[in-house]
PDB file of C-alpha atoms in Angstrom:
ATOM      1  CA  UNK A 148     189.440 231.745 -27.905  1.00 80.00           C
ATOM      2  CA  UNK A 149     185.793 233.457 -28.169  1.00 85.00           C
ATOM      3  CA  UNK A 150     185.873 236.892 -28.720  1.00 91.00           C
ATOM      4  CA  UNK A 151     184.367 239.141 -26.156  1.00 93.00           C
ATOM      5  CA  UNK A 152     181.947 241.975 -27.167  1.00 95.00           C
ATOM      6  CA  UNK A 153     179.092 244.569 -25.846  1.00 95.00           C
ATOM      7  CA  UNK A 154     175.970 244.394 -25.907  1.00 96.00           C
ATOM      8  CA  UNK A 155     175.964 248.353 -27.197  1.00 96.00           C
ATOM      9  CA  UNK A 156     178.042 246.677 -30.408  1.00 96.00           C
ATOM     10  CA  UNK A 157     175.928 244.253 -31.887  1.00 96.00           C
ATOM     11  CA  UNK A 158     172.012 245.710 -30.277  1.00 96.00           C
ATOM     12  CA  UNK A 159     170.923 249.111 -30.344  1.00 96.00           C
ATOM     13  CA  UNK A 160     169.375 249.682 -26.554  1.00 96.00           C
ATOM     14  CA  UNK A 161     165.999 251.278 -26.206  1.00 95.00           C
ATOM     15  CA  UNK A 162     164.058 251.969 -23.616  1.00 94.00           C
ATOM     16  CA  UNK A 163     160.499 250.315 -23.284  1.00 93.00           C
ATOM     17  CA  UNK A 164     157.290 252.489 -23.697  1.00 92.00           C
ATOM     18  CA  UNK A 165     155.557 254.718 -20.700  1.00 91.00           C
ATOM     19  CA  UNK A 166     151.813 254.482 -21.472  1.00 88.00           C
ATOM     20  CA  UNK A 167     149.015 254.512 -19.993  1.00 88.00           C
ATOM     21  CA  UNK A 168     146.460 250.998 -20.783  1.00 87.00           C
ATOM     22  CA  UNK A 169     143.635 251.216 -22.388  1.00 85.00           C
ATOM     23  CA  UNK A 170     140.793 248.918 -22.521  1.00 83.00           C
ATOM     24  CA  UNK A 171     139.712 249.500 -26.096  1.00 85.00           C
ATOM     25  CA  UNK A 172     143.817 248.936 -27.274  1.00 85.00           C
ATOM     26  CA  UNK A 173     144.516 245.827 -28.989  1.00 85.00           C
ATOM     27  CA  UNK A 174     148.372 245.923 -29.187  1.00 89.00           C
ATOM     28  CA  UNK A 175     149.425 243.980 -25.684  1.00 89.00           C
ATOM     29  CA  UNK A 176     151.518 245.909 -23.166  1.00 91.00           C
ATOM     30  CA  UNK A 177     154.118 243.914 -21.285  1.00 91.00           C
ATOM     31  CA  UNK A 178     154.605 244.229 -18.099  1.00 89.00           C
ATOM     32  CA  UNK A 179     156.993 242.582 -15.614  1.00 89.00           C
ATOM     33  CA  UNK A 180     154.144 240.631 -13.533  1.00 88.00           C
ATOM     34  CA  UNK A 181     153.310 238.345 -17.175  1.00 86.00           C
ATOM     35  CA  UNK A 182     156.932 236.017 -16.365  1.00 86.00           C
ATOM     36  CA  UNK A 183     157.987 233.853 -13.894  1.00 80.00           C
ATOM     37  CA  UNK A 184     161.547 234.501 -12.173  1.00 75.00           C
ATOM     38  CA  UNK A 185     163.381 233.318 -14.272  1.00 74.00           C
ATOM     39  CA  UNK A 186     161.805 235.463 -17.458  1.00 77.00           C
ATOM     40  CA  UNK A 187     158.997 232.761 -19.005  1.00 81.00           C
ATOM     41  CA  UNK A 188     156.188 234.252 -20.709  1.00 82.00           C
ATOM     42  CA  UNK A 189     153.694 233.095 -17.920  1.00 81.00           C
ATOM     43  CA  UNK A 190     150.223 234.944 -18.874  1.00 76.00           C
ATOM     44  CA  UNK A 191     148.490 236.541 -21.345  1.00 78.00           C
ATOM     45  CA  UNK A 192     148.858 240.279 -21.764  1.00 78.00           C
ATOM     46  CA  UNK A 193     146.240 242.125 -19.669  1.00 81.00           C
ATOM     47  CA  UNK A 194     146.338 245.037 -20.568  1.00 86.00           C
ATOM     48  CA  UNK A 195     146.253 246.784 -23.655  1.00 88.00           C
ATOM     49  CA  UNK A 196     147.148 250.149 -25.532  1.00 90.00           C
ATOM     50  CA  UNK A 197     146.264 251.807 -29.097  1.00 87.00           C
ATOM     51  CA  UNK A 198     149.423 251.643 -31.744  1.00 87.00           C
ATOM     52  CA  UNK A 199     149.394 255.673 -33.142  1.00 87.00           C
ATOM     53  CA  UNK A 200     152.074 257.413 -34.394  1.00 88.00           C
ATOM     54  CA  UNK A 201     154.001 257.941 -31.131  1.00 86.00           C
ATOM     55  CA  UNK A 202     153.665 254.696 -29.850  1.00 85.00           C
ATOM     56  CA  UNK A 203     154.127 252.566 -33.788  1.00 89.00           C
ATOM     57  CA  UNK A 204     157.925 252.953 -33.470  1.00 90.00           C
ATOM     58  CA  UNK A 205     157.864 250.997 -30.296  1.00 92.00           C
ATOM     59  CA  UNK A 206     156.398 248.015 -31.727  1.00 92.00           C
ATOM     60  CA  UNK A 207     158.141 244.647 -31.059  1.00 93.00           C
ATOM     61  CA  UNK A 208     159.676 243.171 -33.949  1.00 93.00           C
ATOM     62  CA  UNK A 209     160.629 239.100 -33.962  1.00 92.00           C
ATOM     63  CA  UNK A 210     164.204 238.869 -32.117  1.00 94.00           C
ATOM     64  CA  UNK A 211     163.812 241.961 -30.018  1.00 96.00           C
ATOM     65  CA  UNK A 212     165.173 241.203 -26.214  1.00 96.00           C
ATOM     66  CA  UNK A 213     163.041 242.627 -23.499  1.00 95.00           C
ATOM     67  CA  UNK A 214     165.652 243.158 -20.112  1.00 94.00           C
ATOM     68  CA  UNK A 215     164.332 244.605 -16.862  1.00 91.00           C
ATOM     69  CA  UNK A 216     166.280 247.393 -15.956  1.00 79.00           C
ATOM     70  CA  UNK A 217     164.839 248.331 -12.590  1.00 80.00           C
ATOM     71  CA  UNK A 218     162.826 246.517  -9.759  1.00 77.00           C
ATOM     72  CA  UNK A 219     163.709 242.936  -7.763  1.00 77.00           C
ATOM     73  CA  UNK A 220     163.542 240.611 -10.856  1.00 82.00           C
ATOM     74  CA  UNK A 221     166.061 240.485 -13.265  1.00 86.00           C
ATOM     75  CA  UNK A 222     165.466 238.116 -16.364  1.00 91.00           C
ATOM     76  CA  UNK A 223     165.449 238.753 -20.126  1.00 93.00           C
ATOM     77  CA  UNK A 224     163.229 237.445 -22.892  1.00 92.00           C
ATOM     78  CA  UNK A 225     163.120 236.967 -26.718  1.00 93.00           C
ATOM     79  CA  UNK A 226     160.158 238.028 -28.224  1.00 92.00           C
ATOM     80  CA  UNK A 227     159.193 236.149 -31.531  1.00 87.00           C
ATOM     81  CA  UNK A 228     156.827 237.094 -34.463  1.00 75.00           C
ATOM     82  CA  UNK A 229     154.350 234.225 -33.192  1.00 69.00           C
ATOM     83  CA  UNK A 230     153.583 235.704 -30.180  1.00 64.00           C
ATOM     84  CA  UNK A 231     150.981 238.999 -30.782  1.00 80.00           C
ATOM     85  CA  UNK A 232     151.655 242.342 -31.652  1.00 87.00           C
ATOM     86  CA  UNK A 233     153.058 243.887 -28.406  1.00 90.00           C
ATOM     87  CA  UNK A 234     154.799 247.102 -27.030  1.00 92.00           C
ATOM     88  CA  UNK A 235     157.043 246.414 -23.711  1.00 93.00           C
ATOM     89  CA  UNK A 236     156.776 248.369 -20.661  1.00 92.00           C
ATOM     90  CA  UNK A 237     159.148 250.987 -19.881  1.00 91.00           C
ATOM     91  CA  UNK A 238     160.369 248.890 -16.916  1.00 90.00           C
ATOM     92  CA  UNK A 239     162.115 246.972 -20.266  1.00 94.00           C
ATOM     93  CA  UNK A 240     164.915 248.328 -22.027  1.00 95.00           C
ATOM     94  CA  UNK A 241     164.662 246.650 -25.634  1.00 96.00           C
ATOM     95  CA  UNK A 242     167.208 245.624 -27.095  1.00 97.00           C
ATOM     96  CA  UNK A 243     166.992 244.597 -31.092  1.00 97.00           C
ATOM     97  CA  UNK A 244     170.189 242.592 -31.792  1.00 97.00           C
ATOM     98  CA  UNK A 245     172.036 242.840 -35.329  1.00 95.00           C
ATOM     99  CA  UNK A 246     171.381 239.462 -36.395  1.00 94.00           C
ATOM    100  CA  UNK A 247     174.044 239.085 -38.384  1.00 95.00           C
ATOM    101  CA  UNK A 248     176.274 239.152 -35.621  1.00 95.00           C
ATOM    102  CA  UNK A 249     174.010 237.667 -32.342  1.00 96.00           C
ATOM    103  CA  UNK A 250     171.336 235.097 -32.006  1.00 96.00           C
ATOM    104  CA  UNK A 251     168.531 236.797 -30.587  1.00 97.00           C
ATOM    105  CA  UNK A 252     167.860 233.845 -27.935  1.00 96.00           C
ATOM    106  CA  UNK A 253     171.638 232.947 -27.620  1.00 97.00           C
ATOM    107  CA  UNK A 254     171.612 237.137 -26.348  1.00 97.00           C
ATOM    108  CA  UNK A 255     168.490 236.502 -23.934  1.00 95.00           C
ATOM    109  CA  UNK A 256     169.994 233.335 -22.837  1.00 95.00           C
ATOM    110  CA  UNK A 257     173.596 234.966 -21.875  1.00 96.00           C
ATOM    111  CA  UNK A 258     171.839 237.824 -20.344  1.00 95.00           C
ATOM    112  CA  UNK A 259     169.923 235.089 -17.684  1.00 92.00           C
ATOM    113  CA  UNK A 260     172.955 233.337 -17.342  1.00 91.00           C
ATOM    114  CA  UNK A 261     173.755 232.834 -13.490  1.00 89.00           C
ATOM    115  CA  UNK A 262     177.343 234.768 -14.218  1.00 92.00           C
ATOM    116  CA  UNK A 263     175.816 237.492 -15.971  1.00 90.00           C
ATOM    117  CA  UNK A 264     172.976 238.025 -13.457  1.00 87.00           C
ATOM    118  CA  UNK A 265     175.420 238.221 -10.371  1.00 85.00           C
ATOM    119  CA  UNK A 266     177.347 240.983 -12.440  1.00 87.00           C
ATOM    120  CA  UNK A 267     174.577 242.937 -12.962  1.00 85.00           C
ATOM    121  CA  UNK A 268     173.722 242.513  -9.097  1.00 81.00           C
ATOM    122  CA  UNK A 269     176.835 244.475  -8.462  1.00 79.00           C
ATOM    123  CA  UNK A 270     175.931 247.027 -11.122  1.00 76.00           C
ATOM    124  CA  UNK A 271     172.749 247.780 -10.069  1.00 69.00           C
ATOM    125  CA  UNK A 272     172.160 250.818  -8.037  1.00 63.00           C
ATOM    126  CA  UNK A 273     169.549 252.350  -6.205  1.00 58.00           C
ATOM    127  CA  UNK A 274     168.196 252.879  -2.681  1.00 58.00           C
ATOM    128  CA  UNK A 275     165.220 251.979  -2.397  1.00 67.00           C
ATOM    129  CA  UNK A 276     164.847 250.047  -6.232  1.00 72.00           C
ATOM    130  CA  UNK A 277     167.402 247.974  -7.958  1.00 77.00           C
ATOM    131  CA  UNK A 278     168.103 249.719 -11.543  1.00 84.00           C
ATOM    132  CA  UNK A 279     171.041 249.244 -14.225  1.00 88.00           C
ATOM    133  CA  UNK A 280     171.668 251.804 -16.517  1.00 90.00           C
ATOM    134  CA  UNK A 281     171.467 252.075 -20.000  1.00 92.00           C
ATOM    135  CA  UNK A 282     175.144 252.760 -20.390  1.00 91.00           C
ATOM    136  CA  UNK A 283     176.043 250.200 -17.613  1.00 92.00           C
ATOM    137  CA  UNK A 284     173.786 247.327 -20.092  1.00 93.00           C
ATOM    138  CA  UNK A 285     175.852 248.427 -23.105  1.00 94.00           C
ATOM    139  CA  UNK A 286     179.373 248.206 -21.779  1.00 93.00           C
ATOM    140  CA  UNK A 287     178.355 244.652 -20.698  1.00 94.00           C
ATOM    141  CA  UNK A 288     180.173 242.977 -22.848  1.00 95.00           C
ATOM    142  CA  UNK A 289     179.555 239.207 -23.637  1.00 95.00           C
ATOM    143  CA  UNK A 290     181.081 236.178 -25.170  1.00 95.00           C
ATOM    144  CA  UNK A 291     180.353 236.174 -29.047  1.00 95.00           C
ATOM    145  CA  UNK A 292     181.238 232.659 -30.112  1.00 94.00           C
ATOM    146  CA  UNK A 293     179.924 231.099 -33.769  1.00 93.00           C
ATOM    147  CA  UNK A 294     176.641 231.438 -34.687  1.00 94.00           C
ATOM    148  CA  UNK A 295     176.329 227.663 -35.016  1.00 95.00           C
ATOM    149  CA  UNK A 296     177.824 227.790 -31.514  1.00 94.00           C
ATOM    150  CA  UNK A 297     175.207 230.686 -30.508  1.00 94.00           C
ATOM    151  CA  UNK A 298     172.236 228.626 -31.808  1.00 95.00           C
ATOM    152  CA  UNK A 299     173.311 225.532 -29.735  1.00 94.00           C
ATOM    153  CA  UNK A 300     173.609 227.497 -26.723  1.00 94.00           C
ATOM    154  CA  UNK A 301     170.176 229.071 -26.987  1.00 93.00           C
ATOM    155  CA  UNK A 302     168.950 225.538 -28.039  1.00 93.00           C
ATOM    156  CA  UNK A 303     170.261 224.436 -24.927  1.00 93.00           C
ATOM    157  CA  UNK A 304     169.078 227.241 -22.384  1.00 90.00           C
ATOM    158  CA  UNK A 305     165.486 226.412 -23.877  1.00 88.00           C
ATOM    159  CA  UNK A 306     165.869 222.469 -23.394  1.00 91.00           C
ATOM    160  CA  UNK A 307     166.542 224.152 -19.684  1.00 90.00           C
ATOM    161  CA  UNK A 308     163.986 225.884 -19.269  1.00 86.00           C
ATOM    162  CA  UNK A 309     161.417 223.356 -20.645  1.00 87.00           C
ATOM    163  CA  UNK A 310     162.467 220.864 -17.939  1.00 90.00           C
ATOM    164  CA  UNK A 311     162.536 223.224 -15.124  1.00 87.00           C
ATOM    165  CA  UNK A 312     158.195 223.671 -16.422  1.00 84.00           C
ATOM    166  CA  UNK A 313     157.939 219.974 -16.265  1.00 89.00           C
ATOM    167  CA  UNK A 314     159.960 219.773 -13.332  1.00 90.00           C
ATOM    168  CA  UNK A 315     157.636 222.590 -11.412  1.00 87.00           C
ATOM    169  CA  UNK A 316     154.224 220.682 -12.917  1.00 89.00           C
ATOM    170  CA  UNK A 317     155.062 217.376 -11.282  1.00 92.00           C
ATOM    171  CA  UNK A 318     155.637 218.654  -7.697  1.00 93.00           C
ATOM    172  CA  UNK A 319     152.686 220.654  -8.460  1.00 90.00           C
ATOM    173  CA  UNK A 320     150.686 217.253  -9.246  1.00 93.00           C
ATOM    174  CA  UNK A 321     152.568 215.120  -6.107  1.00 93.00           C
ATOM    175  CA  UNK A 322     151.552 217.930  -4.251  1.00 94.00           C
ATOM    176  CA  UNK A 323     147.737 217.542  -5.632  1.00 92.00           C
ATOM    177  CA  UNK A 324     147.832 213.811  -5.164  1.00 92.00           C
ATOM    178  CA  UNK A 325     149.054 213.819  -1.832  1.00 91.00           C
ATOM    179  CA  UNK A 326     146.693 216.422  -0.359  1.00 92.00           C
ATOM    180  CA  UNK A 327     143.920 213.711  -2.031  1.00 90.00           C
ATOM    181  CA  UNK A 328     145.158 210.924  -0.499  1.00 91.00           C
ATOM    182  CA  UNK A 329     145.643 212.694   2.949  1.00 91.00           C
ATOM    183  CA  UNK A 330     141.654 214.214   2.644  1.00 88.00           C
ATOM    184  CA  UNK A 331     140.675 210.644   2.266  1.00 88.00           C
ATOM    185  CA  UNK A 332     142.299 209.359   4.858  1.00 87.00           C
ATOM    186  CA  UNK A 333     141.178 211.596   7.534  1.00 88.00           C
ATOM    187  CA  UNK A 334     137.838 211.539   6.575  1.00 82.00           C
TER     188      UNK A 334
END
């Protein structure tokens, strides 16, 4: 049987940065509009702020998970030391895993699993904008199986998402091809 845990037990939660951008920065900013629905890295940070003393301790570090908390998308993301230096929104709640324990991706790829999403749906409150609370994301609690198990998992949710990209780029190119042939046609 796989032993269930929360998050607040093997991530410390923190809650993304409130700055404002500036064009001379060179540490990217992440906001929620740079991934697709289902949390891909989609575009290149556009905006920018200064790392000082305030904002150093919010640096990303490789294997922190970035989770919206509030607004109509819902979707988590690993961040890895490959990508560039980069602060996260304050729409974000971070969340730095103990890797001992968690996989970083295995942890982004349980917290966009279908199940988990539609229990955070009825978690969420707000009127007028969907938010989860930082409590509400700790007592979450998730299946902690092996880490060998963990690592095939996240191996598999990126296998996933890789075909759903190729998937989306060939209708996109049917699409392309057909509007050709119909143009010459007609004309």
């Amino acid at each position: 049987m796989i032993k269930m845990t929360s998050v607040a037990s093997i991530s410390d939660i923190r809650f993304g940065l409130y700055a404002q951008p500036d064009p001379s920065g060179s540490t990217a900013y992440l906001q929620v509009r740079q991934f697709s629905e289902d949390g891909r890295l989609t575009t290149q940070a556009d905006e920018y702020i200064n790392i000082n003393k305030k904002t150093e301790p919010h640096l990303l570090k490789g294997g922190d998970v970035l989770f919206t908390g509030k607004g109509n998308r819902l979707f988590s993301w690993c961040y890895t030391l490959t990508d560039h230096p980069a602060v996260a929104s304050s729409i974000f709640f971070v969340l730095r895993p103990d890797q001992r324990l968690v996989y970083p991706e295995y942890l982004a790829a349980i917290l966009n699993a279908p199940q988990s999403k539609a229990a955070f749906q009825q978690l969420g409150s707000g009127t007028n904008i969907f938010s989860i609370r930082k409590s509400e994301l700790g007592a979450f609690e998730i299946p902690l199986p092996s880490m060998q198990q963990q690592k095939s998992i996240a191996a598999l949710a990126a296998l996933h998402q890789e075909e759903i990209e190729l998937s989306q780029k060939l209708i996109a190119e049917k699409r392309n091809l057909y509007t050709a042939i119909i143009s010459k046609l007609i004309k």
